[in-house]
Structure formats: structure tokens, C-alpha cells
Tab-separated table of C-alpha atoms and ligand atoms in Angstrom:
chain	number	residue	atom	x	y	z
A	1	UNK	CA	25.778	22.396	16.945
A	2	UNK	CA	27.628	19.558	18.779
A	3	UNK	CA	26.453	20.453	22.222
A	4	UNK	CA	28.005	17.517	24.482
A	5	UNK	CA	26.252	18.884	27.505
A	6	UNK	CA	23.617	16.067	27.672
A	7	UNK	CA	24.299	14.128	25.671
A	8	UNK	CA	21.892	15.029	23.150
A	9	UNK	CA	23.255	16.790	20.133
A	10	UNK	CA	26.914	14.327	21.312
A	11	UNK	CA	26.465	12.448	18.305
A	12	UNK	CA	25.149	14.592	15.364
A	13	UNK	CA	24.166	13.228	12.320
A	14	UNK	CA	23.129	15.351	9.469
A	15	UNK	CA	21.936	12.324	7.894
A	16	UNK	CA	19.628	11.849	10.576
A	17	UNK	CA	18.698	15.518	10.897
A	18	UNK	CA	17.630	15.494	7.332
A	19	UNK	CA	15.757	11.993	7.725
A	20	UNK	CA	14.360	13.662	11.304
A	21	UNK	CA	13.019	17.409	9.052
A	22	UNK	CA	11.627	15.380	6.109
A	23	UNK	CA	9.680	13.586	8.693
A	24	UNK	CA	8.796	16.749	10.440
A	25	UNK	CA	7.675	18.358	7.240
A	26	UNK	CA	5.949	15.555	6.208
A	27	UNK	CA	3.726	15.528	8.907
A	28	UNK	CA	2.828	19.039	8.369
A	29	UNK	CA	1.944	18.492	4.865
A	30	UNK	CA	-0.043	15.314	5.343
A	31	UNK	CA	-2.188	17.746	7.698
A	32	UNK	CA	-3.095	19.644	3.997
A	33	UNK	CA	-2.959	16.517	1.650
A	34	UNK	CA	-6.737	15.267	2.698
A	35	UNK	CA	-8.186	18.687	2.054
A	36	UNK	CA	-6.259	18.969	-1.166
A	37	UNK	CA	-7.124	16.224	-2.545
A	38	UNK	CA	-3.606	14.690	-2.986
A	39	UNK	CA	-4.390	10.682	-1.820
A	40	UNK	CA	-5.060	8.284	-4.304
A	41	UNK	CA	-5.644	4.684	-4.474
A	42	UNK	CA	-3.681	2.405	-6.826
A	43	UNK	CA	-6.101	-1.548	-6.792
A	44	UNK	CA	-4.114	-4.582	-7.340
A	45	UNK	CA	-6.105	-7.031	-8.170
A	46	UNK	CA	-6.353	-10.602	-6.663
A	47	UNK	CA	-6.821	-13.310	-8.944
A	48	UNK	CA	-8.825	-16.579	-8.710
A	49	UNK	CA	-5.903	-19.443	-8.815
A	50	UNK	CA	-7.984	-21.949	-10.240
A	51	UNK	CA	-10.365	-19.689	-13.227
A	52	UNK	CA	-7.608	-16.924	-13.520
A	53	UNK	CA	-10.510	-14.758	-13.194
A	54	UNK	CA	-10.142	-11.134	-10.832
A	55	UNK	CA	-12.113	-11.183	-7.783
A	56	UNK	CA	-11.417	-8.156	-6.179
A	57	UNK	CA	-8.769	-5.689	-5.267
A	58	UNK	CA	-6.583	-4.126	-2.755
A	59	UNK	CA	-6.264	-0.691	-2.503
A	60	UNK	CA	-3.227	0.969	-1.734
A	61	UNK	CA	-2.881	3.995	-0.846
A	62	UNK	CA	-0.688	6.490	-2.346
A	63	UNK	CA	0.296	10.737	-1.748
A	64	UNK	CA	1.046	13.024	-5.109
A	65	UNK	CA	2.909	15.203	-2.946
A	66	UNK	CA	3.118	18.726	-4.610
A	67	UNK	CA	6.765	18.945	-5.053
A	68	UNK	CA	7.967	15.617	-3.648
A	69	UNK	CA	6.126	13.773	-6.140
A	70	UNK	CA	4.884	10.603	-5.660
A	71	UNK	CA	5.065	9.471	-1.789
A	72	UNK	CA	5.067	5.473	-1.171
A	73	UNK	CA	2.929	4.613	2.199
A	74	UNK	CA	5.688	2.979	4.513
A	75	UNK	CA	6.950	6.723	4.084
A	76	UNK	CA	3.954	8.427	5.543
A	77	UNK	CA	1.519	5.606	6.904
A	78	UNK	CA	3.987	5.874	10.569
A	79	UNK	CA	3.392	9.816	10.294
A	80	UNK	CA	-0.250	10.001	9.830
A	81	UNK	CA	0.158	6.809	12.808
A	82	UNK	CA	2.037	8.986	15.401
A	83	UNK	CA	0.305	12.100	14.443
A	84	UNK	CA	-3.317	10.569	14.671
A	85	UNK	CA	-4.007	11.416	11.227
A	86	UNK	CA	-4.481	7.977	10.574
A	87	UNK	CA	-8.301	8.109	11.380
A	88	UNK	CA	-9.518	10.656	8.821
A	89	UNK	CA	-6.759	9.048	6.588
A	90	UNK	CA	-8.453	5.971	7.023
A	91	UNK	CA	-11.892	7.030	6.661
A	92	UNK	CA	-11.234	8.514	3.410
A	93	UNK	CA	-9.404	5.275	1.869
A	94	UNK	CA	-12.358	3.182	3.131
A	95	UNK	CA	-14.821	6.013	1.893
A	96	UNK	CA	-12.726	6.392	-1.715
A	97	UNK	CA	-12.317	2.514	-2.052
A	98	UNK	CA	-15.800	1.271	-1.465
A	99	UNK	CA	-17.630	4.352	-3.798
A	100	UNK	CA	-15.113	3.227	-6.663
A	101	UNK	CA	-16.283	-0.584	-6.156
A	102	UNK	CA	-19.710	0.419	-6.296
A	103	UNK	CA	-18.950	2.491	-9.769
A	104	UNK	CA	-17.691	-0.238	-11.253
A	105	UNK	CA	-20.887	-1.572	-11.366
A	106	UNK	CA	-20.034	-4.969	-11.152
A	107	UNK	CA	-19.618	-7.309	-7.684
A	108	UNK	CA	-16.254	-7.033	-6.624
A	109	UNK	CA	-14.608	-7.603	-3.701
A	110	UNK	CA	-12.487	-4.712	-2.113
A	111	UNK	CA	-9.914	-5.081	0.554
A	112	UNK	CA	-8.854	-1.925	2.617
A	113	UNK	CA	-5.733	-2.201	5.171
A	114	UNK	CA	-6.787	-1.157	8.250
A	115	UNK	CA	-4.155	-0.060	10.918
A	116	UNK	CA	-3.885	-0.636	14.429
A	117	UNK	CA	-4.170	2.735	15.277
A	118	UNK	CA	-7.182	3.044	13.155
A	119	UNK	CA	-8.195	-0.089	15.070
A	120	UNK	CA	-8.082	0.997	18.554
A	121	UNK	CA	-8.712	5.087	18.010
A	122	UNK	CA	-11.987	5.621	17.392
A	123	UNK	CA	-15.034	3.371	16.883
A	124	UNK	CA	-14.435	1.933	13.262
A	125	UNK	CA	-16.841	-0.663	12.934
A	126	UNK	CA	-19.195	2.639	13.230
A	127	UNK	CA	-17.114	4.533	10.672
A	128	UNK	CA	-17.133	1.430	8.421
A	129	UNK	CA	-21.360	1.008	9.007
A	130	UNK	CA	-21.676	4.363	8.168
A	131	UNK	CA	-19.083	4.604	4.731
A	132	UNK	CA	-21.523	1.368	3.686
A	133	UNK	CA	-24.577	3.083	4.407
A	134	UNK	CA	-22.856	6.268	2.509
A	135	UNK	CA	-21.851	4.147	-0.408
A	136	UNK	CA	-23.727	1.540	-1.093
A	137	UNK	CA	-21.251	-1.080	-0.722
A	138	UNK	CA	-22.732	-4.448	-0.189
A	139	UNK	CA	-21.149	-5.707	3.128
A	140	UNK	CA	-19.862	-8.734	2.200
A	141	UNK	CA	-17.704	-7.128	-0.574
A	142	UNK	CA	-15.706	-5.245	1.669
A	143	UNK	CA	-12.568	-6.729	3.010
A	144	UNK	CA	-10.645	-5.173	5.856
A	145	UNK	CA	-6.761	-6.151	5.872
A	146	UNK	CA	-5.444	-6.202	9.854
A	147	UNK	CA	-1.858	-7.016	10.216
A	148	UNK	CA	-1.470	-9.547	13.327
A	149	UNK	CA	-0.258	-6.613	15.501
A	150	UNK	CA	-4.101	-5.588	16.334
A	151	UNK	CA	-4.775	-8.936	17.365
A	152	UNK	CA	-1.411	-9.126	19.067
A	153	UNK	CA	-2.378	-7.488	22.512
A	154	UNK	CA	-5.080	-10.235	22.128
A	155	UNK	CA	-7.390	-7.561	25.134
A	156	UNK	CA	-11.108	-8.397	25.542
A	157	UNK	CA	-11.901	-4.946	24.231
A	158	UNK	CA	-10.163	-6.413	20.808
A	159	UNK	CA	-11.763	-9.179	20.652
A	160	UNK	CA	-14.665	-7.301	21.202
A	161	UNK	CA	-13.769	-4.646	18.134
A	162	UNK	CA	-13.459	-7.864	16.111
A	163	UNK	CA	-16.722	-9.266	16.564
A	164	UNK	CA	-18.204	-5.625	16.366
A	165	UNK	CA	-16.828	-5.797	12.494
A	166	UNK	CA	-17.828	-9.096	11.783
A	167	UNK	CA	-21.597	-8.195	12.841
A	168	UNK	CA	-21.466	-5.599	10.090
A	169	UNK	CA	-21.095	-8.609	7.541
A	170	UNK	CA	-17.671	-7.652	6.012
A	171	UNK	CA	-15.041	-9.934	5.611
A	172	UNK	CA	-11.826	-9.709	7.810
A	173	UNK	CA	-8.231	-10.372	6.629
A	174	UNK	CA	-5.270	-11.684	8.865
A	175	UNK	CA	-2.215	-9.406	6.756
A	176	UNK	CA	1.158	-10.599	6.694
A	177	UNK	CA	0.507	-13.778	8.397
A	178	UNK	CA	3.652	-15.376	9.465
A	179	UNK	CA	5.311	-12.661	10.320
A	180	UNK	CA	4.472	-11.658	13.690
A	181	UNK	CA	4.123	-13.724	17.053
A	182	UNK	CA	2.169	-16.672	18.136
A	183	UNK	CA	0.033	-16.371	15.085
A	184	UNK	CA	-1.398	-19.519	15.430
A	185	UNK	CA	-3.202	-18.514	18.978
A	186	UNK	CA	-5.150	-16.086	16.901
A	187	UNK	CA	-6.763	-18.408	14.442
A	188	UNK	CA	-8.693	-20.084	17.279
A	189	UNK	CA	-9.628	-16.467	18.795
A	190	UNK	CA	-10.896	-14.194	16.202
A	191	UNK	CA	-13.181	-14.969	13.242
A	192	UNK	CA	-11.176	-13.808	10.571
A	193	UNK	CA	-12.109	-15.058	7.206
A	194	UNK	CA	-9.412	-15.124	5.093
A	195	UNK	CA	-5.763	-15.651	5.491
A	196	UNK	CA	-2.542	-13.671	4.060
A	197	UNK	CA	0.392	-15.055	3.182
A	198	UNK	CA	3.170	-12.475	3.472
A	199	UNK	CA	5.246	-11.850	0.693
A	200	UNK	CA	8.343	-13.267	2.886
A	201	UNK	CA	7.287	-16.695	2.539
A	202	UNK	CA	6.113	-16.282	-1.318
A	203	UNK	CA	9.824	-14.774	-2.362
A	204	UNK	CA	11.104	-18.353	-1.527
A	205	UNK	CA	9.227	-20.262	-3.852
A	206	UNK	CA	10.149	-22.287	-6.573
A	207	UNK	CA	13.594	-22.429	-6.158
A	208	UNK	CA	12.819	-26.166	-5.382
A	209	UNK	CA	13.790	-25.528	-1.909
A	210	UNK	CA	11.782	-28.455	0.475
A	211	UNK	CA	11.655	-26.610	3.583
A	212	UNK	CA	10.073	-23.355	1.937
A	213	UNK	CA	7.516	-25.250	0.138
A	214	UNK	CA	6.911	-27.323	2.761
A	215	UNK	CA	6.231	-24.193	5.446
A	216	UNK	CA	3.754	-22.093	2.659
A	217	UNK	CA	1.947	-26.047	2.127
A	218	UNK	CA	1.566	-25.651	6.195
A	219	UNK	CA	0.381	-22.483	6.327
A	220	UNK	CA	-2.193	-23.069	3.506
A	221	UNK	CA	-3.675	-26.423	5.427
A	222	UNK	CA	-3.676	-24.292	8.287
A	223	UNK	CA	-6.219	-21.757	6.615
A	224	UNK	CA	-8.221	-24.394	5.258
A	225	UNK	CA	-8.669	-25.985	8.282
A	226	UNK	CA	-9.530	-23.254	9.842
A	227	UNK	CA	-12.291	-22.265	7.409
A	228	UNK	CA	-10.384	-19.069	5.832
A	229	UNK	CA	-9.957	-18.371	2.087
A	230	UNK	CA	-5.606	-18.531	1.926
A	231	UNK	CA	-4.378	-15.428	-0.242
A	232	UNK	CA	-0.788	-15.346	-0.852
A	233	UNK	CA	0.816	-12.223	-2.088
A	234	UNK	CA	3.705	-10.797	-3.778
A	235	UNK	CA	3.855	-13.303	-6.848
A	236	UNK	CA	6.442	-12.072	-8.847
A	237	UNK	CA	7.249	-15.214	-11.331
A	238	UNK	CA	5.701	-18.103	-12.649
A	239	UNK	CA	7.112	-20.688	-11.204
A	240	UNK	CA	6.119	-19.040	-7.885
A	241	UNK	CA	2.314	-18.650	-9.232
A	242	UNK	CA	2.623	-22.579	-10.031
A	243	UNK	CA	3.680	-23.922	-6.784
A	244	UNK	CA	0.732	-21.961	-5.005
A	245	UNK	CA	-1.506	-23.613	-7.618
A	246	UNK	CA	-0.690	-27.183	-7.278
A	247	UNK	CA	-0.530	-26.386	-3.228
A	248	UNK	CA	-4.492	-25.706	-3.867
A	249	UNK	CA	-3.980	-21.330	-2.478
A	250	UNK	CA	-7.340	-19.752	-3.291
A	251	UNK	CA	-6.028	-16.767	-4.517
A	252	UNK	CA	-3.249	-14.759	-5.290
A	253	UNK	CA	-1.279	-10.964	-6.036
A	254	UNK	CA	1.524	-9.674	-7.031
A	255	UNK	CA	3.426	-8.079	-9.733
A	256	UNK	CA	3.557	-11.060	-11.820
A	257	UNK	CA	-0.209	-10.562	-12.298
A	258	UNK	CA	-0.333	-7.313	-11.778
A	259	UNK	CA	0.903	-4.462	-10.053
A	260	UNK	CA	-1.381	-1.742	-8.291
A	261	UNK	CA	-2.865	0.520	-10.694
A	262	UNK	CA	-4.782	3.853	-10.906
A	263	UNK	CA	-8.448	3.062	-11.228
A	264	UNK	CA	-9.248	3.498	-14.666
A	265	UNK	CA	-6.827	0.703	-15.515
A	266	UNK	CA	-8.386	-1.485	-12.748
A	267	UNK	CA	-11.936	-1.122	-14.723
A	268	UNK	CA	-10.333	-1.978	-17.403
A	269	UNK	CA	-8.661	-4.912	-16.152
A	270	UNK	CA	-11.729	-6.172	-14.668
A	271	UNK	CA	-14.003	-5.512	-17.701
A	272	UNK	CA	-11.047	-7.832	-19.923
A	273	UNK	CA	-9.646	-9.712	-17.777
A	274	UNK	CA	-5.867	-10.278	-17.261
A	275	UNK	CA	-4.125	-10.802	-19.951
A	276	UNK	CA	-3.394	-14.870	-20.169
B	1	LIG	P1	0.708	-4.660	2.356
B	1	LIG	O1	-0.664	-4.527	2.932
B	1	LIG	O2	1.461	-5.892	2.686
B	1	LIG	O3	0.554	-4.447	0.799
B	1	LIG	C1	1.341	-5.118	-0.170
B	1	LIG	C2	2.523	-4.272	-0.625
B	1	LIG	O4	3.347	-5.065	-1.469
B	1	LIG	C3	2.124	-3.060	-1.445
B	1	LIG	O5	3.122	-2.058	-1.251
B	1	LIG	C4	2.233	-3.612	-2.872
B	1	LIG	O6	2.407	-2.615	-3.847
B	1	LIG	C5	3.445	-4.474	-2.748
B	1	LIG	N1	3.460	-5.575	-3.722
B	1	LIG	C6	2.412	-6.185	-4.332
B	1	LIG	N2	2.831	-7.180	-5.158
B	1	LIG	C7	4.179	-7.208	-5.039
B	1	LIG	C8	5.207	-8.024	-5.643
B	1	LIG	O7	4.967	-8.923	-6.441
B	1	LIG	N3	6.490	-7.750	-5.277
B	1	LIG	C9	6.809	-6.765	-4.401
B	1	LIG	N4	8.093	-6.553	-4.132
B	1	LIG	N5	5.865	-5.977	-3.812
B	1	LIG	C10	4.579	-6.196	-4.128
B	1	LIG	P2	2.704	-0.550	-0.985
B	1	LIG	O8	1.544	-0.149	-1.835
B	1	LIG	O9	3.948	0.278	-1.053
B	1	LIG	O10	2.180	-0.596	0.502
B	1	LIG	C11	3.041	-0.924	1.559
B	1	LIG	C12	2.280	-1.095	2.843
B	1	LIG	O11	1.685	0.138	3.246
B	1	LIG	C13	1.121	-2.098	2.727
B	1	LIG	O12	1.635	-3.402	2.844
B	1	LIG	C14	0.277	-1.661	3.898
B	1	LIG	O13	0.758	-2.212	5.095
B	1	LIG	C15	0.496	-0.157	3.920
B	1	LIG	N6	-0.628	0.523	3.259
B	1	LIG	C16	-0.852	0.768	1.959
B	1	LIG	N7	-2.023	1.400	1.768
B	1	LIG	C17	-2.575	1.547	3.004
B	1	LIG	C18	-3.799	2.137	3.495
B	1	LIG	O14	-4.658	2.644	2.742
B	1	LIG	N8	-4.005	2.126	4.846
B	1	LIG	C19	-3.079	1.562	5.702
B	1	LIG	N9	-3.355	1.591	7.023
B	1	LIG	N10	-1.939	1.005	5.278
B	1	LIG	C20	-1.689	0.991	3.943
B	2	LIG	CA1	-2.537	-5.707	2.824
B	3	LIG	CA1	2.677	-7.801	3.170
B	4	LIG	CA1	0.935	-5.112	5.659
């Protein structure tokens, strides 16, 4: 099969060709996964900094593929992206997250990550007014997680998308923040209500390193004074947990508290309480 006419097949790879069909079949199983019932969502919780207490959770999204066996999202989110899957996808993780909030039977706020094809496909402040009115999910308790790349082409019609949300009463969250470009353009032009620090920034904590401290301290101030709760995820030590603390970060995640966990566990964790 290494057809140099064109170019195309010049340079082979069969580890590419097997990355290229797993992809391929993927995509043609994700088709079937809604319908069969083979999504679930894993909720790590976010904890209170100051009480310790659990204020809500994320929900993450996971596929028990049939003979593949537990799929991790970065492997499938960019198929059901491409493929346009991502809106019923989405619909159903918004649908799923908010009716298992409500069953808890106690308030509890629930963050959803929302992509940016999700964002600009179809009309999703509709979809999200109508999965509230479905579930009975108090609007204020729903949280939807948008990674700077929806706000990045910064378009009217965004803007106007934004606002659209923030009519229905839910909370928005700025995802990864740090991460992309001119992030700092976008706290003055969209109402976004709280703030996430990526796990980038959190990994280099509490090594005693100035400059680290001193950029997370920044981008904490920055929330503040910009009116947002600051979350900052992907705790994975104590020392990291104590930094954010002292640096007055509202909230935080990560696998030092907890990792993501079926929902049963989740109940149980927010009927107990972390451990201390
Ligand atoms: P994210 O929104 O930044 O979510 C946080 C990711 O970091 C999750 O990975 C979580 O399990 C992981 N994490 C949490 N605490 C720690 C920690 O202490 N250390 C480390 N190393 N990792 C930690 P996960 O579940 O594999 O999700 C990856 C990404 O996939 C998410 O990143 C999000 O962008 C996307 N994703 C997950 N679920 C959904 C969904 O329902 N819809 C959409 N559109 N995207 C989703
Ligand atoms: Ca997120
Ligand atoms: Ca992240
Ligand atoms: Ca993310």
C-alpha cells in the first residue's frame, strides 16, 4: 500500500492507520452508545475551601464501551465534535446531570462542560430552558463549564448566546482559564460568574516556587475583582490545597479530595461529607 503517486499513502504509518480506524470505528459506535445506554457520568465534587463542606459537582462524562471497556472523554469528546454528535451528546449529559441533582434531594450545585460546538450548533440556552423545565432543576444550581475557546471568536452572535444563558438564571463558568489567549479581554465582556483555574497552574504549587504562587495569587485577585467565585482544580496534595487556602480560592477539586465518582458514591459523599 505505499502508493507514491500523490503523495498520499508516501509515508505510511500503520501506527497512524490504526490510530486513524479506531477513530473511524469510534465514531460509528458513538452513533449507537446514546441509544444503548452506554454514557455515564462520574461527579467530582467541589469543596468549600474555607468549611470543607461539598457544594456541588462536576460531571464528567464517561463511555462503557461494549468491548473497549471504559472510554475516557478526550478520546471521544473530538469524535462526537467533528461528527456533530456532540449536540444530542450534550443534551443527554445536561438532561442526566441535572435529574440526578434533583434526586439527591438536597441543593446542590451541578456544573456541566459545555463545548463549543455545542455552543454555536444549535440553540442551547433553549435546550438548557427546556432540560430545567424537564427536570426540575432550580436555575441557579446549574453551572455550565465553557472553555475560553467559545468566547475566543469574541462575535456579537456570542456574546449574544452568552447573555441568552445568563437570562435563564444559571451560572456560567470560564474552564481552563489561563490557558488560552487574551483571557483577560473576556472578563470585561461576558458575565461569567465564576472562574477556573486550570490544573496547569495548580500542578506548580507548593513547591515554594515565587513566581508560580505569585501568578495563581494574580489570577485569584483577578476573579475577585471581577465579581466571580475562583475555583481551582486538579488538587492533588496538601500542600497544594494549603496554598489555595491561605491565597483566600473559594473553592476547589481534584483527586486529593476526591476523584470523579459514579453517582451512588457522590450521594454518599454528600450525605457524609468528605472524609477530614
Ligand atoms: P475538564 O473540564 O478540565 O475536567 C477536569 C479533568 O481533570 C477531568 O478529566 C478530571 O477527571 C480530571 N481531574 C480532576 N482532578 C484531577 C487531579 O487532581 N489530577 C488530575 N491529573 N486530573 C484531575 P476527564 O473526566 O478525563 O475529562 C477530560 C475533559 O473532557 C474535561 O476536562 C472536559 O474538557 C471534557 N469533558 C468531560 N466530560 C464532558 C462532557 O460531559 N461534555 C463535554 N463537552 N466535555 C467533557
Ligand atoms: Ca470543566
Ligand atoms: Ca482543565
Ligand atoms: Ca476543559
Amino acid at each position: 500500500a505505499k502508493e507514491a503517486g500523490g503523495g498520499v499513502y508516501a509515508s505510511y504509518d500503520p501506527a497512524m492507520h490504526d490510530a486513524l480506524m479506531r477513530r473511524l470505528s469510534l465514531a460509528d459506535d458513538l452513533r449507537l452508545a446514546l441509544d444503548r445506554d452506554e454514557l455515564v457520568l462520574h461527579y467530582q465534587p467541589t469543596v468549600d475551601l474555607a468549611t470543607g463542606d461539598i457544594v456541588g459537582f462536576e460531571a464528567l462524562v464517561r463511555w462503557q464501551h461494549p468491548t473497549r471497556g471504559m472510554v475516557p472523554p478526550l478520546e471521544f469528546i473530538g469524535i462526537a465534535e467533528s461528527t456533530g454528535l456532540i449536540v444530542p451528546l450534550g443534551r443527554w449529559v445536561l438532561a442526566e446531570a441535572c435529574r440526578q441533582a434533583v434526586a439527591w434531594g438536597r441543593p446542590v450545585k451541578m456544573a456541566v462542560n459545555v463545548s463549543v460546538r455545542q455552543f454555536e450548533a444549535g440553540d442551547l440556552a433553549a435546550t438548557v430552558a427546556a432540560v430545567l423545565a424537564e427536570t426540575g432543576m432550580p436555575a441557579d444550581q446549574l453551572c455550565l463549564e465553557m472553555t475560553e475557546s467559545v468566547l475566543l471568536t469574541d462575535t456579537d452572535e456570542n456574546l449574544s448566546r452568552i447573555v441568552g444563558l445568563k437570562a435563564l438564571g444559571v451560572m456560567l463558568a470560564m474552564d481552563d482559564f489561563g490557558t488560552g489567549y487574551s483571557s483577560l479581554a473576556y472578563l470585561r465582556r461576558f458575565p461569567m460568574d465564576v472562574l477556573k483555574i486550570d490544573r496547569s497552574f495548580v500542578d506548580r504549587l507548593g513547591s515554594g516556587d515565587a513566581e508560580d504562587e505569585t501568578l495563581v495569587n494574580t489570577i485569584i485577585r483577578l476573579g475577585r475583582r471581577f465579581g466571580m467565585l475562583t475555583v481551582a482544580e486538579g488538587i492533588e496534595n496538601e500542600a497544594q490545597l494549603a496554598v489555595l487556602r491561605g491565597m483566600g480560592c473559594d473553592y476547589a477539586q481534584g483527586y486529593f479530595l476526591s476523584r470523579p465518582v459514579p453517582a451512588p458514591e457522590a450521594g454518599a459523599l454528600l450525605e457524609a461529607g468528605l472524609p477530614a
